[in-house]
Amino acid sequence: MHMPLKIVKVGNSLGLVLPKDMLAKLRVGLGDQVFVTEQPDGFSVKPHDPAFVEAMGAAENIMREDRDILAVLAR
């Protein structure tokens, strides 16, 4: 999807106006955070922190590999 976005003044800063359909696809609304990541071909906007997702994936792998040890520690 290619869509032009308008830059507007917000206080002493500038902001982007996101259309309703884009907000719906991102599943975000007023007050939510989005994360902008620089890519080789531009920027990506996501409703979640990619670094957190990566860390949680690593944690899930550790929990899966060490399930028995974690069960003993949980007692």
N, CA, C and O of each residue as an XYZ file, in Angstrom:
300
protein
N       0.853     -1.170      0.000
C       0.000      0.000      0.000
C       0.901      1.235      0.000
O       1.799      1.355      0.834
N       0.667      2.112     -0.900
C       1.371      3.387     -0.953
C       0.354      4.482     -0.691
O      -0.676      4.573     -1.359
N       0.665      5.311      0.298
C      -0.284      6.337      0.682
C       0.476      7.583      1.120
O       1.350      7.498      1.984
N       0.159      8.731      0.542
C       0.812      9.962      1.008
C       0.284     10.352      2.390
O      -0.911     10.243      2.666
N       1.185     10.802      3.243
C       0.806     11.252      4.581
C       1.143     12.727      4.711
O       2.142     13.195      4.164
N       0.320     13.445      5.427
C       0.525     14.873      5.603
C       1.285     15.141      6.896
O       0.983     14.559      7.938
N       2.276     16.029      6.819
C       3.017     16.460      8.008
C       2.338     17.710      8.546
O       2.116     18.677      7.818
N       2.010     17.674      9.847
C       1.316     18.799     10.474
C       2.099     19.261     11.696
O       2.907     18.514     12.247
N       1.856     20.484     12.106
C       2.488     21.036     13.292
C       1.725     20.560     14.521
O       0.499     20.656     14.577
N       2.464     20.042     15.508
C       1.884     19.598     16.779
C       2.698     20.274     17.868
O       3.778     19.796     18.214
N       2.203     21.376     18.415
C       2.967     22.150     19.391
C       4.213     22.701     18.726
O       4.131     23.374     17.699
N       5.377     22.412     19.316
C       6.646     22.842     18.733
C       7.262     21.766     17.845
O       8.384     21.919     17.364
N       6.527     20.682     17.630
C       7.042     19.557     16.851
C       6.235     19.401     15.565
O       5.340     20.195     15.273
N       6.569     18.365     14.809
C       5.814     18.003     13.619
C       5.334     16.580     13.787
O       5.970     15.784     14.478
N       4.214     16.250     13.159
C       3.663     14.901     13.249
C       3.066     14.466     11.933
O       2.831     15.286     11.045
N       2.821     13.181     11.807
C       2.175     12.608     10.630
C       0.722     12.306     10.948
O       0.408     11.830     12.039
N      -0.150     12.575     10.017
C      -1.563     12.233     10.164
C      -1.775     10.872      9.509
O      -1.547     10.714      8.310
N      -2.211      9.889     10.298
C      -2.459      8.547      9.785
C      -3.950      8.369      9.523
O      -4.760      8.630     10.412
N      -4.327      7.934      8.335
C      -5.749      7.731      8.013
C      -6.362      6.598      8.841
O      -5.655      5.728      9.350
N      -7.689      6.630      8.963
C      -8.398      5.647      9.776
C      -8.122      4.213      9.341
O      -7.942      3.337     10.187
N      -8.085      3.959      8.028
C      -7.876      2.588      7.571
C      -6.475      2.084      7.926
O      -6.295      0.893      8.181
N      -5.486      2.978      7.945
C      -4.136      2.584      8.336
C      -4.099      2.289      9.841
O      -3.471      1.319     10.265
N      -4.763      3.115     10.639
C      -4.837      2.880     12.083
C      -5.526      1.550     12.371
O      -5.120      0.810     13.267
N      -6.571      1.254     11.602
C      -7.290     -0.009     11.795
C      -6.401     -1.196     11.459
O      -6.413     -2.197     12.176
N      -5.630     -1.101     10.380
C      -4.737     -2.202     10.008
C      -3.621     -2.389     11.027
O      -3.202     -3.516     11.290
N      -3.135     -1.290     11.605
C      -2.117     -1.370     12.650
C      -2.716     -1.790     13.992
O      -1.996     -2.212     14.897
N      -4.041     -1.671     14.112
C      -4.770     -1.945     15.358
C      -4.289     -1.040     16.490
O      -4.025     -1.498     17.602
N      -4.181      0.243     16.187
C      -3.792      1.236     17.182
C      -4.799      2.378     17.174
O      -5.559      2.554     16.222
N      -4.787      3.137     18.242
C      -5.670      4.283     18.352
C      -5.018      5.375     19.175
O      -3.829      5.309     19.486
N      -5.790      6.359     19.518
C      -5.314      7.504     20.273
C      -4.614      7.063     21.563
O      -5.184      6.312     22.355
N      -3.399      7.523     21.767
C      -2.640      7.212     22.967
C      -1.748      5.986     22.859
O      -0.878      5.784     23.706
N      -1.946      5.160     21.831
C      -1.092      3.984     21.642
C       0.264      4.411     21.093
O       0.402      5.480     20.499
N       1.259      3.558     21.301
C       2.584      3.803     20.748
C       2.765      2.962     19.494
O       2.243      1.851     19.396
N       3.502      3.499     18.544
C       3.963      2.730     17.395
C       5.486      2.846     17.362
O       6.051      3.794     17.908
N       6.134      1.901     16.735
C       7.583      1.867     16.689
C       8.045      1.989     15.252
O       7.591      1.248     14.380
N       8.947      2.925     15.007
C       9.489      3.173     13.677
C      10.895      2.592     13.641
O      11.734      2.904     14.487
N      11.137      1.742     12.646
C      12.441      1.109     12.485
C      12.988      1.482     11.116
O      12.292      1.384     10.106
N      14.249      1.914     11.098
C      14.865      2.249      9.820
C      15.243      0.963      9.098
O      15.871      0.074      9.673
N      14.855      0.878      7.845
C      15.154     -0.258      6.979
C      16.062      0.220      5.847
O      16.153      1.425      5.611
N      16.731     -0.687      5.143
C      17.577     -0.263      4.025
C      16.816      0.526      2.953
O      17.384      1.394      2.291
N      15.536      0.216      2.793
C      14.754      0.887      1.751
C      13.790      1.945      2.296
O      12.917      2.410      1.564
N      13.932      2.331      3.559
C      13.051      3.344      4.144
C      12.804      3.065      5.613
O      13.730      2.731      6.352
N      11.550      3.202      6.040
C      11.181      2.999      7.434
C       9.968      2.082      7.504
O       9.148      2.045      6.587
N       9.866      1.343      8.605
C       8.663      0.549      8.848
C       8.028      1.032     10.140
O       8.722      1.429     11.076
N       6.706      0.996     10.181
C       5.937      1.402     11.360
C       5.190      0.174     11.847
O       4.439     -0.444     11.092
N       5.397     -0.182     13.116
C       4.748     -1.367     13.676
C       4.128     -1.022     15.022
O       4.601     -0.121     15.716
N       3.072     -1.735     15.391
C       2.414     -1.472     16.673
C       3.127     -2.111     17.852
O       2.672     -1.986     18.988
N       4.234     -2.793     17.602
C       4.978     -3.437     18.684
C       6.461     -3.164     18.492
O       6.913     -2.839     17.395
N       7.203     -3.303     19.574
C       8.641     -3.064     19.557
C       9.346     -4.308     19.019
O       9.325     -5.350     19.675
N       9.973     -4.224     17.836
C      10.632     -5.401     17.270
C      11.715     -5.982     18.186
O      11.910     -7.197     18.196
N      12.414     -5.160     18.944
C      13.445     -5.658     19.867
C      12.813     -6.507     20.972
O      13.381     -7.521     21.378
N      11.638     -6.093     21.457
C      10.939     -6.850     22.493
C      10.466     -8.194     21.940
O      10.573     -9.218     22.614
N       9.947     -8.188     20.718
C       9.496     -9.423     20.089
C      10.663    -10.398     19.940
O      10.514    -11.595     20.188
N      11.807     -9.888     19.540
C      12.993    -10.734     19.396
C      13.422    -11.310     20.749
O      13.763    -12.489     20.838
N      13.407    -10.489     21.797
C      13.787    -10.936     23.130
C      12.812    -12.000     23.641
O      13.231    -12.977     24.262
N      11.527    -11.817     23.384
C      10.535    -12.796     23.825
C      10.706    -14.115     23.078
O      10.492    -15.183     23.653
N      11.087    -14.053     21.813
C      11.358    -15.275     21.053
C      12.519    -16.044     21.651
O      12.471    -17.269     21.763
N      13.561    -15.323     22.035
C      14.711    -15.964     22.680
C      14.299    -16.574     24.018
O      14.720    -17.682     24.349
N      13.482    -15.863     24.783
C      13.021    -16.376     26.087
C      12.179    -17.640     25.895
O      12.307    -18.586     26.672
N      11.323    -17.668     24.874
C      10.505    -18.855     24.614
C      11.383    -20.053     24.255
O      11.110    -21.175     24.679
N      12.433    -19.814     23.478
C      13.355    -20.901     23.132
C      14.025    -21.458     24.379
O      14.132    -22.675     24.532
N      14.476    -20.586     25.268
C      15.118    -21.021     26.513
C      14.132    -21.811     27.361
O      14.482    -22.855     27.912
N      12.888    -21.316     27.468
C      11.886    -22.018     28.282
C      11.573    -23.384     27.698
O      11.366    -24.343     28.442
N      11.536    -23.485     26.380
C      11.256    -24.754     25.724
C      12.411    -25.742     25.960
O      12.176    -26.913     26.260
N      13.650    -25.267     25.825
C      14.818    -26.131     25.975
C      15.028    -26.566     27.420
O      15.445    -27.697     27.670
N      14.747    -25.688     28.370
C      15.026    -25.957     29.781
C      13.745    -26.153     30.591
O      13.682    -25.776     31.761
N      12.732    -26.740     29.967
C      11.431    -26.922     30.615
C      11.550    -27.689     31.926
O      10.936    -27.307     32.922
N      12.336    -28.772     31.939
C      12.464    -29.596     33.149
C      13.128    -28.820     34.280
O      12.676    -28.883     35.423
N      14.177    -28.100     33.977
C      14.880    -27.315     34.992
C      13.958    -26.234     35.551
O      13.924    -26.012     36.761
N      13.231    -25.579     34.698
C      12.320    -24.519     35.148
C      11.191    -25.081     35.998
O      10.746    -24.422     36.938
N      10.715    -26.291     35.688
C       9.670    -26.915     36.498
C      10.175    -27.200     37.906
O       9.439    -27.015     38.875
N      11.426    -27.650     38.030
C      12.007    -27.923     39.347
C      12.169    -26.596     40.120
O      11.875    -26.535     41.314
N      12.623    -25.570     39.456
C      12.813    -24.273     40.110
C      11.472    -23.658     40.550
O      11.427    -22.903     41.521
N      10.411    -23.974     39.854
C       9.104    -23.397     40.168
C       8.488    -24.004     41.444
O       7.547    -23.442     42.005
N       9.006    -25.121     41.887
C       8.451    -25.776     43.097
C       8.785    -25.033     44.335
O       8.397    -25.448     45.427
